């Protein structure tokens, strides 16, 4: 299955069968249903989120198509927390202030956007 058809299949499956937090599906079950590895599933989810598709989820709920702004925002807070955790590690590894690590990240994002 091509990456494009996988992401479209995933988007449709979540949008029609797993709408809302209460209908979430655990990553291992979703990956098995699609016949892919959990890593491939995570990459497909990241691709869709990068396109603005409101895929919610966390380990306790599984993945779902966010039905409300609250569900979307809850997932955004979870992702923000993970991003901050990674940024803190970068800060510590480089022995630079967190603000400096954040500035480096912003510069990298800007370069990536300009390269597209």
mmCIF file of C-alpha atoms in Angstrom, residues 50-96:
data_model
loop_
_atom_site.group_PDB
_atom_site.id
_atom_site.type_symbol
_atom_site.label_atom_id
_atom_site.label_comp_id
_atom_site.label_asym_id
_atom_site.label_seq_id
_atom_site.Cartn_x
_atom_site.Cartn_y
_atom_site.Cartn_z
ATOM 1 C CA UNK A 50 0.698 17.777 9.532
ATOM 2 C CA UNK A 51 -2.037 18.262 6.917
ATOM 3 C CA UNK A 52 -4.378 19.578 9.598
ATOM 4 C CA UNK A 53 -6.532 16.470 10.028
ATOM 5 C CA UNK A 54 -7.762 16.485 13.657
ATOM 6 C CA UNK A 55 -6.576 13.056 14.744
ATOM 7 C CA UNK A 56 -6.757 12.855 18.488
ATOM 8 C CA UNK A 57 -5.224 10.331 20.737
ATOM 9 C CA UNK A 58 -2.970 9.375 23.543
ATOM 10 C CA UNK A 59 -1.933 5.963 24.846
ATOM 11 C CA UNK A 60 -4.941 5.650 27.170
ATOM 12 C CA UNK A 61 -7.580 6.469 24.516
ATOM 13 C CA UNK A 62 -6.077 5.252 21.276
ATOM 14 C CA UNK A 63 -6.480 7.180 18.034
ATOM 15 C CA UNK A 64 -9.729 8.849 17.048
ATOM 16 C CA UNK A 65 -11.069 11.578 14.797
ATOM 17 C CA UNK A 66 -11.598 14.560 17.111
ATOM 18 C CA UNK A 67 -15.252 15.594 17.092
ATOM 19 C CA UNK A 68 -14.990 18.651 19.309
ATOM 20 C CA UNK A 69 -12.602 21.522 19.859
ATOM 21 C CA UNK A 70 -12.068 20.165 23.379
ATOM 22 C CA UNK A 71 -10.902 16.783 22.027
ATOM 23 C CA UNK A 72 -8.623 18.495 19.530
ATOM 24 C CA UNK A 73 -7.216 20.839 22.181
ATOM 25 C CA UNK A 74 -6.650 17.970 24.616
ATOM 26 C CA UNK A 75 -4.540 16.207 21.994
ATOM 27 C CA UNK A 76 -2.689 19.452 21.231
ATOM 28 C CA UNK A 77 -1.844 19.851 24.944
ATOM 29 C CA UNK A 78 -0.559 16.267 25.025
ATOM 30 C CA UNK A 79 1.589 16.852 21.923
ATOM 31 C CA UNK A 80 2.838 20.167 23.306
ATOM 32 C CA UNK A 81 3.916 18.414 26.517
ATOM 33 C CA UNK A 82 5.841 15.808 24.531
ATOM 34 C CA UNK A 83 7.464 18.516 22.410
ATOM 35 C CA UNK A 84 8.488 20.484 25.501
ATOM 36 C CA UNK A 85 9.958 17.355 27.047
ATOM 37 C CA UNK A 86 12.081 16.825 23.931
ATOM 38 C CA UNK A 87 13.107 20.482 23.852
ATOM 39 C CA UNK A 88 14.197 20.305 27.505
ATOM 40 C CA UNK A 89 16.389 17.306 26.646
ATOM 41 C CA UNK A 90 17.979 19.247 23.783
ATOM 42 C CA UNK A 91 18.579 22.142 26.155
ATOM 43 C CA UNK A 92 20.282 19.906 28.697
ATOM 44 C CA UNK A 93 22.335 17.983 26.142
ATOM 45 C CA UNK A 94 23.624 21.177 24.527
ATOM 46 C CA UNK A 95 23.945 22.862 27.912
ATOM 47 C CA UNK A 96 22.054 25.904 26.696
#
